[in-house]
Amino acid sequence: MKINLLCSDRNLPPYIFEKEKHTHWGGIDRGTLILSNHDITPVYTVGDFDSVSNEEREHLKQVLNIHPVNAEKDDTDLALGVEEAVNKGYKEINIYGATGGRLDHFMGMLQILQKPLYFNKKVNIIVIDKQNEIQLLNTGQYQISKTSLYKYVSFIPVNGEATISLSGFKYNLDHQRLEIGSTLTISNEVEEEVATIDLEEGQVLQMKSKDL
């Protein structure tokens, strides 16, 4: 099952609500109000709703029966929202509106992608905005298709060193060891119709990007 989580209206891909009108949505804090304004009823809502006005909060209570959580909590609203999606059995989670704001929230979001529980449950989480797609790749083999939507693809090692082989790219690699701090695998490009990523060891953040 797939669900989209909306955090805000920052950096959204164009026409996302029209394209994903019939997909399940989860409202994360102010994202709940934005979904309501687009006539989308979320499957669930999460947040302390400190990013909406008192009037907007009362409106959401009436139309969606929201239950704000305490603002002083151990996890971010997004972390709670992803946890709720996983608990409900969703295996594909796309996150929108989570980039372009505070950097501490952005780094916290990257921590969510690396949570071992989600990897063990085979949950695929992708962060999407109008310019990028970010997801965590664990050890294994993956294929990526050439597309005009994203020109560049980068691989950033996390949680220690990684070993990667790439074929079908502009810059191919053979059993390349990636160390933390390395920028070797930034701004590669897919040249074949289908390229292969063989992550032999470790974890990397795969980032597809384009210039605006």
mmCIF file of C-alpha atoms in Angstrom:
data_model
loop_
_atom_site.group_PDB
_atom_site.id
_atom_site.type_symbol
_atom_site.label_atom_id
_atom_site.label_comp_id
_atom_site.label_asym_id
_atom_site.label_seq_id
_atom_site.Cartn_x
_atom_site.Cartn_y
_atom_site.Cartn_z
ATOM 1 C CA MET A 1 0.000 0.000 0.000
ATOM 2 C CA LYS A 2 1.093 3.546 -0.731
ATOM 3 C CA ILE A 3 0.505 6.793 1.128
ATOM 4 C CA ASN A 4 1.631 10.381 0.596
ATOM 5 C CA LEU A 5 2.474 12.509 3.627
ATOM 6 C CA LEU A 6 2.160 16.285 3.305
ATOM 7 C CA CYS A 7 4.114 18.548 5.670
ATOM 8 C CA SER A 8 3.694 21.941 3.992
ATOM 9 C CA ASP A 9 3.283 23.577 0.584
ATOM 10 C CA ARG A 10 7.013 24.295 0.175
ATOM 11 C CA ASN A 11 8.711 23.151 -3.039
ATOM 12 C CA LEU A 12 5.856 20.907 -4.154
ATOM 13 C CA PRO A 13 5.981 19.322 -7.626
ATOM 14 C CA PRO A 14 3.500 20.983 -9.984
ATOM 15 C CA TYR A 15 -0.053 19.609 -10.056
ATOM 16 C CA ILE A 16 0.741 17.121 -7.294
ATOM 17 C CA PHE A 17 -2.763 17.254 -5.832
ATOM 18 C CA GLU A 18 -4.398 16.664 -9.208
ATOM 19 C CA LYS A 19 -2.023 13.815 -10.042
ATOM 20 C CA GLU A 20 -2.347 12.154 -6.633
ATOM 21 C CA LYS A 21 -5.983 13.009 -5.950
ATOM 22 C CA HIS A 22 -6.983 9.383 -5.432
ATOM 23 C CA THR A 23 -3.904 8.309 -3.464
ATOM 24 C CA HIS A 24 -4.114 7.939 0.311
ATOM 25 C CA TRP A 25 -2.792 11.051 2.084
ATOM 26 C CA GLY A 26 -1.670 11.724 5.634
ATOM 27 C CA GLY A 27 -1.712 15.270 6.980
ATOM 28 C CA ILE A 28 1.348 16.354 8.955
ATOM 29 C CA ASP A 29 0.595 19.507 10.951
ATOM 30 C CA ARG A 30 -0.033 22.378 8.478
ATOM 31 C CA GLY A 31 -0.133 19.862 5.646
ATOM 32 C CA THR A 32 -3.524 18.846 7.004
ATOM 33 C CA LEU A 33 -4.922 22.322 6.326
ATOM 34 C CA ILE A 34 -3.449 22.360 2.817
ATOM 35 C CA LEU A 35 -5.037 18.988 2.014
ATOM 36 C CA SER A 36 -8.387 20.240 3.314
ATOM 37 C CA ASN A 37 -8.088 23.344 1.126
ATOM 38 C CA HIS A 38 -7.635 21.011 -1.882
ATOM 39 C CA ASP A 39 -10.705 18.945 -0.939
ATOM 40 C CA ILE A 40 -8.574 15.952 0.067
ATOM 41 C CA THR A 41 -9.551 14.143 3.249
ATOM 42 C CA PRO A 42 -6.457 12.578 4.863
ATOM 43 C CA VAL A 43 -6.492 9.011 6.148
ATOM 44 C CA TYR A 44 -5.071 10.379 9.384
ATOM 45 C CA THR A 45 -3.533 13.559 10.793
ATOM 46 C CA VAL A 46 -0.551 14.082 13.093
ATOM 47 C CA GLY A 47 0.889 17.168 14.717
ATOM 48 C CA ASP A 48 0.752 19.768 17.434
ATOM 49 C CA PHE A 49 -0.647 22.181 14.808
ATOM 50 C CA ASP A 50 1.505 25.053 15.992
ATOM 51 C CA SER A 51 1.954 26.127 12.367
ATOM 52 C CA VAL A 52 -1.724 27.054 11.916
ATOM 53 C CA SER A 53 -3.690 29.893 13.453
ATOM 54 C CA ASN A 54 -6.207 29.367 16.242
ATOM 55 C CA GLU A 55 -9.008 29.930 13.753
ATOM 56 C CA GLU A 56 -7.556 27.386 11.323
ATOM 57 C CA ARG A 57 -7.071 24.878 14.152
ATOM 58 C CA GLU A 58 -10.714 25.197 15.190
ATOM 59 C CA HIS A 59 -11.779 24.765 11.569
ATOM 60 C CA LEU A 60 -9.749 21.540 11.293
ATOM 61 C CA LYS A 61 -11.219 20.246 14.532
ATOM 62 C CA GLN A 62 -14.684 20.713 13.070
ATOM 63 C CA VAL A 63 -14.132 19.286 9.596
ATOM 64 C CA LEU A 64 -11.544 16.582 10.349
ATOM 65 C CA ASN A 65 -11.822 16.025 14.096
ATOM 66 C CA ILE A 66 -8.079 16.459 14.586
ATOM 67 C CA HIS A 67 -6.454 15.704 17.936
ATOM 68 C CA PRO A 68 -3.297 17.823 18.356
ATOM 69 C CA VAL A 69 -0.416 16.194 20.206
ATOM 70 C CA ASN A 70 1.551 17.958 22.923
ATOM 71 C CA ALA A 71 4.077 20.398 21.462
ATOM 72 C CA GLU A 72 6.698 19.103 23.940
ATOM 73 C CA LYS A 73 7.304 15.610 22.575
ATOM 74 C CA ASP A 74 10.181 13.255 21.827
ATOM 75 C CA ASP A 75 9.683 13.036 18.037
ATOM 76 C CA THR A 76 8.965 15.471 15.242
ATOM 77 C CA ASP A 77 5.514 15.600 13.691
ATOM 78 C CA LEU A 78 6.902 13.959 10.556
ATOM 79 C CA ALA A 79 8.522 11.142 12.541
ATOM 80 C CA LEU A 80 5.187 10.476 14.239
ATOM 81 C CA GLY A 81 3.441 10.589 10.870
ATOM 82 C CA VAL A 82 5.802 8.058 9.292
ATOM 83 C CA GLU A 83 5.474 5.800 12.314
ATOM 84 C CA GLU A 84 1.684 5.939 12.006
ATOM 85 C CA ALA A 85 1.877 5.046 8.303
ATOM 86 C CA VAL A 86 4.098 2.049 9.045
ATOM 87 C CA ASN A 87 1.790 0.919 11.849
ATOM 88 C CA LYS A 88 -1.131 1.074 9.408
ATOM 89 C CA GLY A 89 0.713 -1.269 7.029
ATOM 90 C CA TYR A 90 1.836 1.137 4.313
ATOM 91 C CA LYS A 91 4.970 -0.105 2.516
ATOM 92 C CA GLU A 92 5.440 2.884 0.184
ATOM 93 C CA ILE A 93 5.609 6.313 1.800
ATOM 94 C CA ASN A 94 6.180 9.469 -0.232
ATOM 95 C CA ILE A 95 6.904 12.634 1.744
ATOM 96 C CA TYR A 96 6.095 16.076 0.309
ATOM 97 C CA GLY A 97 6.680 19.579 1.637
ATOM 98 C CA ALA A 98 9.554 18.526 3.895
ATOM 99 C CA THR A 99 12.367 20.473 2.189
ATOM 100 C CA GLY A 100 13.167 24.150 1.835
ATOM 101 C CA GLY A 101 12.592 25.050 5.473
ATOM 102 C CA ARG A 102 14.616 24.636 8.648
ATOM 103 C CA LEU A 103 17.794 22.622 8.208
ATOM 104 C CA ASP A 104 17.395 20.872 11.567
ATOM 105 C CA HIS A 105 14.055 19.509 10.374
ATOM 106 C CA PHE A 106 15.673 18.461 7.086
ATOM 107 C CA MET A 107 18.443 16.585 8.900
ATOM 108 C CA GLY A 108 15.874 15.005 11.181
ATOM 109 C CA MET A 109 14.005 13.803 8.112
ATOM 110 C CA LEU A 110 17.165 12.105 6.836
ATOM 111 C CA GLN A 111 17.419 10.341 10.188
ATOM 112 C CA ILE A 112 13.909 8.962 9.658
ATOM 113 C CA LEU A 113 15.009 7.431 6.347
ATOM 114 C CA GLN A 114 17.807 5.595 8.152
ATOM 115 C CA LYS A 115 15.675 4.066 10.906
ATOM 116 C CA PRO A 116 16.554 0.321 11.011
ATOM 117 C CA LEU A 117 12.975 -0.695 11.881
ATOM 118 C CA TYR A 118 11.696 0.595 8.549
ATOM 119 C CA PHE A 119 14.446 -1.162 6.620
ATOM 120 C CA ASN A 120 13.681 -4.415 8.422
ATOM 121 C CA LYS A 121 9.994 -4.059 7.569
ATOM 122 C CA LYS A 122 10.898 -3.345 3.896
ATOM 123 C CA VAL A 123 9.253 0.063 3.961
ATOM 124 C CA ASN A 124 10.306 2.286 1.044
ATOM 125 C CA ILE A 125 10.336 5.981 1.962
ATOM 126 C CA ILE A 126 10.981 8.671 -0.661
ATOM 127 C CA VAL A 127 11.233 12.415 -0.046
ATOM 128 C CA ILE A 128 10.025 14.321 -3.108
ATOM 129 C CA ASP A 129 10.028 18.005 -4.023
ATOM 130 C CA LYS A 130 9.953 19.946 -7.282
ATOM 131 C CA GLN A 131 13.678 19.402 -7.827
ATOM 132 C CA ASN A 132 14.734 16.225 -6.023
ATOM 133 C CA GLU A 133 13.928 12.698 -4.905
ATOM 134 C CA ILE A 134 15.762 11.259 -1.897
ATOM 135 C CA GLN A 135 15.700 7.688 -0.623
ATOM 136 C CA LEU A 136 17.921 5.320 1.321
ATOM 137 C CA LEU A 137 19.465 2.318 -0.447
ATOM 138 C CA ASN A 138 20.581 -0.629 1.628
ATOM 139 C CA THR A 139 22.846 -3.464 0.516
ATOM 140 C CA GLY A 140 21.484 -5.008 -2.678
ATOM 141 C CA GLN A 141 21.096 -4.468 -6.409
ATOM 142 C CA TYR A 142 18.886 -1.761 -7.898
ATOM 143 C CA GLN A 143 17.984 -0.524 -11.363
ATOM 144 C CA ILE A 144 17.239 3.035 -12.391
ATOM 145 C CA SER A 145 15.708 4.145 -15.688
ATOM 146 C CA LYS A 146 16.859 7.084 -17.735
ATOM 147 C CA THR A 147 14.362 9.911 -17.470
ATOM 148 C CA SER A 148 14.072 13.525 -18.526
ATOM 149 C CA LEU A 149 12.599 14.339 -15.126
ATOM 150 C CA TYR A 150 15.966 14.132 -13.346
ATOM 151 C CA LYS A 151 19.321 14.702 -15.033
ATOM 152 C CA TYR A 152 21.575 13.914 -12.082
ATOM 153 C CA VAL A 153 21.819 11.108 -9.553
ATOM 154 C CA SER A 154 24.133 11.115 -6.546
ATOM 155 C CA PHE A 155 25.023 8.548 -3.910
ATOM 156 C CA ILE A 156 26.080 9.652 -0.430
ATOM 157 C CA PRO A 157 27.395 7.088 2.077
ATOM 158 C CA VAL A 158 25.785 7.087 5.516
ATOM 159 C CA ASN A 159 26.393 5.127 8.717
ATOM 160 C CA GLY A 160 29.972 4.296 7.758
ATOM 161 C CA GLU A 161 31.726 3.289 4.550
ATOM 162 C CA ALA A 162 30.000 1.681 1.563
ATOM 163 C CA THR A 163 31.117 -0.311 -1.475
ATOM 164 C CA ILE A 164 29.321 0.349 -4.750
ATOM 165 C CA SER A 165 29.456 -0.683 -8.405
ATOM 166 C CA LEU A 166 27.702 1.339 -11.114
ATOM 167 C CA SER A 167 27.009 0.376 -14.737
ATOM 168 C CA GLY A 168 25.036 2.228 -17.379
ATOM 169 C CA PHE A 169 26.078 5.599 -15.936
ATOM 170 C CA LYS A 170 28.228 8.379 -17.388
ATOM 171 C CA TYR A 171 30.759 7.536 -14.688
ATOM 172 C CA ASN A 172 30.766 3.812 -13.949
ATOM 173 C CA LEU A 173 32.407 2.311 -10.881
ATOM 174 C CA ASP A 174 33.702 -1.149 -10.031
ATOM 175 C CA HIS A 175 33.746 -2.180 -6.365
ATOM 176 C CA GLN A 176 34.417 1.409 -5.325
ATOM 177 C CA ARG A 177 34.868 2.050 -1.622
ATOM 178 C CA LEU A 178 33.064 5.198 -0.496
ATOM 179 C CA GLU A 179 34.252 6.852 2.679
ATOM 180 C CA ILE A 180 32.305 9.289 4.810
ATOM 181 C CA GLY A 181 33.144 12.754 3.496
ATOM 182 C CA SER A 182 33.676 11.562 -0.080
ATOM 183 C CA THR A 183 32.089 13.518 -2.962
ATOM 184 C CA LEU A 184 33.137 11.038 -5.651
ATOM 185 C CA THR A 185 29.571 9.981 -6.431
ATOM 186 C CA ILE A 186 27.974 13.419 -6.653
ATOM 187 C CA SER A 187 26.267 14.502 -9.909
ATOM 188 C CA ASN A 188 26.487 11.311 -11.945
ATOM 189 C CA GLU A 189 24.158 10.776 -14.934
ATOM 190 C CA VAL A 190 22.295 7.771 -16.319
ATOM 191 C CA GLU A 191 23.404 7.099 -19.927
ATOM 192 C CA GLU A 192 21.800 3.738 -20.750
ATOM 193 C CA GLU A 193 18.040 3.209 -20.803
ATOM 194 C CA VAL A 194 18.445 1.222 -17.597
ATOM 195 C CA ALA A 195 21.423 1.564 -15.258
ATOM 196 C CA THR A 196 22.382 -0.788 -12.437
ATOM 197 C CA ILE A 197 23.447 0.026 -8.898
ATOM 198 C CA ASP A 198 25.118 -2.787 -6.976
ATOM 199 C CA LEU A 199 25.533 -1.769 -3.363
ATOM 200 C CA GLU A 200 27.765 -4.511 -2.034
ATOM 201 C CA GLU A 201 28.176 -3.124 1.459
ATOM 202 C CA GLY A 202 26.768 -0.301 3.568
ATOM 203 C CA GLN A 203 24.052 2.259 2.943
ATOM 204 C CA VAL A 204 23.807 5.304 0.685
ATOM 205 C CA LEU A 205 21.347 8.110 0.185
ATOM 206 C CA GLN A 206 20.332 8.144 -3.476
ATOM 207 C CA MET A 207 19.456 11.646 -4.636
ATOM 208 C CA LYS A 208 17.927 12.296 -8.039
ATOM 209 C CA SER A 209 18.102 15.981 -8.960
ATOM 210 C CA LYS A 210 17.569 18.492 -11.720
ATOM 211 C CA ASP A 211 18.377 22.160 -12.270
ATOM 212 C CA LEU A 212 15.515 24.637 -12.203
#
